[in-house]
PDB file of C-alpha atoms in Angstrom:
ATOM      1  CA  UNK A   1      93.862  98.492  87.090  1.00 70.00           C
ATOM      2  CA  UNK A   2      95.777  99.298  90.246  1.00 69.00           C
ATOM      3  CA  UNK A   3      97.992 102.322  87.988  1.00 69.00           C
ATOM      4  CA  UNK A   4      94.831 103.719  86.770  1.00 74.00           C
ATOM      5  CA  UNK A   5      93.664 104.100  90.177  1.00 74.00           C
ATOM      6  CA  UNK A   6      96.721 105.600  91.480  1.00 68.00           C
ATOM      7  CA  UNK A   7      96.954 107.624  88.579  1.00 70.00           C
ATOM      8  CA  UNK A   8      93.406 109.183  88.749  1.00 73.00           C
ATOM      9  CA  UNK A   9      94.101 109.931  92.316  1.00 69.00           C
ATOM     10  CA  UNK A  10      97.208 111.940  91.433  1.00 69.00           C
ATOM     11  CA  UNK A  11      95.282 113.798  88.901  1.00 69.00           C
ATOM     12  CA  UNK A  12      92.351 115.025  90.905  1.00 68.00           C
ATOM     13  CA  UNK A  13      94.783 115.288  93.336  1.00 64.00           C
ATOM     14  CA  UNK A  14      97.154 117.420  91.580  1.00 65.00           C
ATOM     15  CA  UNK A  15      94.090 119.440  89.527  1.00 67.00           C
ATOM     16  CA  UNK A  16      92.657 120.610  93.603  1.00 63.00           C
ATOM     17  CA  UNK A  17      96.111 121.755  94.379  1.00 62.00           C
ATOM     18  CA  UNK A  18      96.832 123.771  91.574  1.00 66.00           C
ATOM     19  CA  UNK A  19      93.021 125.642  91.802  1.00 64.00           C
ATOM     20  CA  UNK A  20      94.142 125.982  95.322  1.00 66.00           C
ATOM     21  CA  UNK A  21      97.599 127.737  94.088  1.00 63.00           C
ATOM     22  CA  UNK A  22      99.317 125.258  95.807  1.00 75.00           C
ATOM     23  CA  UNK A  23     102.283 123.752  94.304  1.00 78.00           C
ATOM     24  CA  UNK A  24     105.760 124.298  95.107  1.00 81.00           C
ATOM     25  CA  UNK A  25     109.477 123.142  94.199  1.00 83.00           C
ATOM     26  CA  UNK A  26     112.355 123.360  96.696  1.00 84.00           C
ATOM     27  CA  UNK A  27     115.577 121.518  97.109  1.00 82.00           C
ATOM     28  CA  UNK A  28     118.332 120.248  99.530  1.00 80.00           C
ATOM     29  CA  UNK A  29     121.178 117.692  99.991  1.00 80.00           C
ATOM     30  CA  UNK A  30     121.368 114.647 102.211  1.00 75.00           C
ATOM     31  CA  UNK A  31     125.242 113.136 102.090  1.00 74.00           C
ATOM     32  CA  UNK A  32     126.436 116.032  99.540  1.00 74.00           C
ATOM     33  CA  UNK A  33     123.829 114.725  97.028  1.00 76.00           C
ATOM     34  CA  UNK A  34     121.143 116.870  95.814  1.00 79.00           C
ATOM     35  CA  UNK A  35     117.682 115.942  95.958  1.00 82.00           C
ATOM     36  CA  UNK A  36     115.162 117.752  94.527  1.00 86.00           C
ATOM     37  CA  UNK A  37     111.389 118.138  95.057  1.00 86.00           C
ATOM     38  CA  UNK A  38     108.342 119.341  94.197  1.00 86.00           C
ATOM     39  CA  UNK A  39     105.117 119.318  95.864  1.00 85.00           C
ATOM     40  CA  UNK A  40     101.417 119.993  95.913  1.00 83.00           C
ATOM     41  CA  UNK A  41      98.952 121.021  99.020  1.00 83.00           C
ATOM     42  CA  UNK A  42      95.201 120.636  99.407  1.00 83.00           C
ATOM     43  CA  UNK A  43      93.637 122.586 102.026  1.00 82.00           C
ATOM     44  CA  UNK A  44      91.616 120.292 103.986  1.00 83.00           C
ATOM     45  CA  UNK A  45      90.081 123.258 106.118  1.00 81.00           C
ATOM     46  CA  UNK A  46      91.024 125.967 108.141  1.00 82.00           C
ATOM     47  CA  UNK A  47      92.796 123.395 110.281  1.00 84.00           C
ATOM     48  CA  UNK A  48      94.190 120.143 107.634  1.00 86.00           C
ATOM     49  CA  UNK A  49      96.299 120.196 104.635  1.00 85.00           C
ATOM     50  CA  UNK A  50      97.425 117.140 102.932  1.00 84.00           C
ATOM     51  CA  UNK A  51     100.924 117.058 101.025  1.00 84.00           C
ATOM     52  CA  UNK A  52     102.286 114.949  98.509  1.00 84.00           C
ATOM     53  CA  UNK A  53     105.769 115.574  97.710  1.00 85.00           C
ATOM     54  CA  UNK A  54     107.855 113.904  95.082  1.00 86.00           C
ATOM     55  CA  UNK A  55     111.374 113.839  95.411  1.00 86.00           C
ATOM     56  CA  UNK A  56     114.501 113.114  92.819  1.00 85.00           C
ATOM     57  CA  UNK A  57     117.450 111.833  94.569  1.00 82.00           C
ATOM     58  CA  UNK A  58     120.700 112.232  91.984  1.00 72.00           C
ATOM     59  CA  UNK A  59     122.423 109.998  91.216  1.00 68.00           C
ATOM     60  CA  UNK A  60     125.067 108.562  94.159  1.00 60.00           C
ATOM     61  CA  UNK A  61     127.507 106.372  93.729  1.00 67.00           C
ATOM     62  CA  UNK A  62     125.608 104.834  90.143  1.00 70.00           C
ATOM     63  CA  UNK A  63     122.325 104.870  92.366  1.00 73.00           C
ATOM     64  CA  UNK A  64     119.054 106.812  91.681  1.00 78.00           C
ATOM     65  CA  UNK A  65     116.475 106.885  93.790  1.00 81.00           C
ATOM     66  CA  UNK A  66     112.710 108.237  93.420  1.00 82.00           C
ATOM     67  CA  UNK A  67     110.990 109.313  96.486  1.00 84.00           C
ATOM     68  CA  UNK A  68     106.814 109.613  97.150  1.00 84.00           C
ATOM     69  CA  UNK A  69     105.434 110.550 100.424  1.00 85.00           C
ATOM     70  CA  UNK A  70     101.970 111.644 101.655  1.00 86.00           C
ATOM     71  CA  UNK A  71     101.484 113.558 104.661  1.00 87.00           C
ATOM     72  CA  UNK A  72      98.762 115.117 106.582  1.00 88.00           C
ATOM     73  CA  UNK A  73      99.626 118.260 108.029  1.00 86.00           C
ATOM     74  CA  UNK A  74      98.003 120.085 110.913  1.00 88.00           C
ATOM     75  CA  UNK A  75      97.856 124.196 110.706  1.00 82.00           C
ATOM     76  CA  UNK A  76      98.472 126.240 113.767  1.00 82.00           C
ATOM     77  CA  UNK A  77      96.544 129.407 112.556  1.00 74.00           C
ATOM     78  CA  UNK A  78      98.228 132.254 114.535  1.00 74.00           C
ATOM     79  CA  UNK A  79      98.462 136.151 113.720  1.00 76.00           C
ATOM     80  CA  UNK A  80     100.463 136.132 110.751  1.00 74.00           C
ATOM     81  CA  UNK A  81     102.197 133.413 110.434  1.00 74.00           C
ATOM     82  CA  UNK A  82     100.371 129.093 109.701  1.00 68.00           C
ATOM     83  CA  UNK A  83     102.940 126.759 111.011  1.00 75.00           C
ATOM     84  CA  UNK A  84     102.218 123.474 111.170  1.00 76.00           C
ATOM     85  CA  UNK A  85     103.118 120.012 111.695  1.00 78.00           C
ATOM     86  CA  UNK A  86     102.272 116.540 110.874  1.00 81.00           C
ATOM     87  CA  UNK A  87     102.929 113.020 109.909  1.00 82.00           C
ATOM     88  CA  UNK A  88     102.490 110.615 106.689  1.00 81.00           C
ATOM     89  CA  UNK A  89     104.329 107.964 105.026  1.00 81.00           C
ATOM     90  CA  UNK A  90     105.921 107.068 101.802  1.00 81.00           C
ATOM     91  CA  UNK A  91     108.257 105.193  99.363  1.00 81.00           C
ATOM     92  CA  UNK A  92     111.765 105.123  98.188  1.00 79.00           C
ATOM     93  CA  UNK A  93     112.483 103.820  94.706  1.00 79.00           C
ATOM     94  CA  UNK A  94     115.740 103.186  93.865  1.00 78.00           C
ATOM     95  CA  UNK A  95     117.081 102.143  90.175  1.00 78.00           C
ATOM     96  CA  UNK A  96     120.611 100.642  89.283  1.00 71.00           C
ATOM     97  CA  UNK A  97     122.936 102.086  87.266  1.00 63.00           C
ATOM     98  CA  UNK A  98     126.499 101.806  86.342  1.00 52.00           C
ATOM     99  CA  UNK A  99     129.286 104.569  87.590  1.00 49.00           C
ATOM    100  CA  UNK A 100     129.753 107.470  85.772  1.00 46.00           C
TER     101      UNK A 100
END
C-alpha cells in the first residue's frame, strides 16, 4: 500500500512538472565518481517551486548508490534573472556489489 502511495505521488508529481516544461538532467562528480541526475520542478507560485531530483551515483569501489531528495525552493524574482534558494531532505540508497 505504502509503494502505491509513493508511486501515485511521483506520477502526479512528475505529470505537473512536465505540463509545466519542467524537467531537467545535469551531472557532476563527488570523489572522481560521476553522479548523474535528473530532475523535475513544480511551480508553486510566483514565489515556491518544489524539486525532486533523482540522482545515480556510479559505481565506487563495487558500491552503487541511488539518491532521492525533495526540496522546496524559494524564487528571488529579479529583472532577468530567478535565483533562488532553499532547503529539503532526502535518501541515499546504496546496493552491494562485487569489484569490477
Amino acid at each position: 500500500m505504502r509503494k502505491l502511495v509513493v508511486a501515485a505521488l511521483m506520477l502526479a508529481f512528475g505529470l505537473g512538472a512536465l505540463a509545466q516544461g519542467h524537467l531537467g538532467i545535469g551531472g557532476s562528480f563527488m570523489g572522481g565518481t560521476p553522479i548523474f541526475d535528473a530532475f523535475a520542478e513544480v511551480s508553486l507560485g510566483q514565489s515556491f517551486a518544489l524539486r525532486t531530483t533523482f540522482s545515480y551515483l556510479a559505481s565506487f569501489g563495487g558500491v552503487t548508490a541511488f539518491g532521492v531528495d525533495l526540496s522546496l525552493l524559494v524564487l528571488l524574482n529579479l529583472e532577468g534573472i530567478t535565483p533562488y534558494f532553499g532547503g529539503g531532505g532526502g535518501a541515499l540508497i546504496l546496493t552491494g556489489g562485487g569489484a569490477a
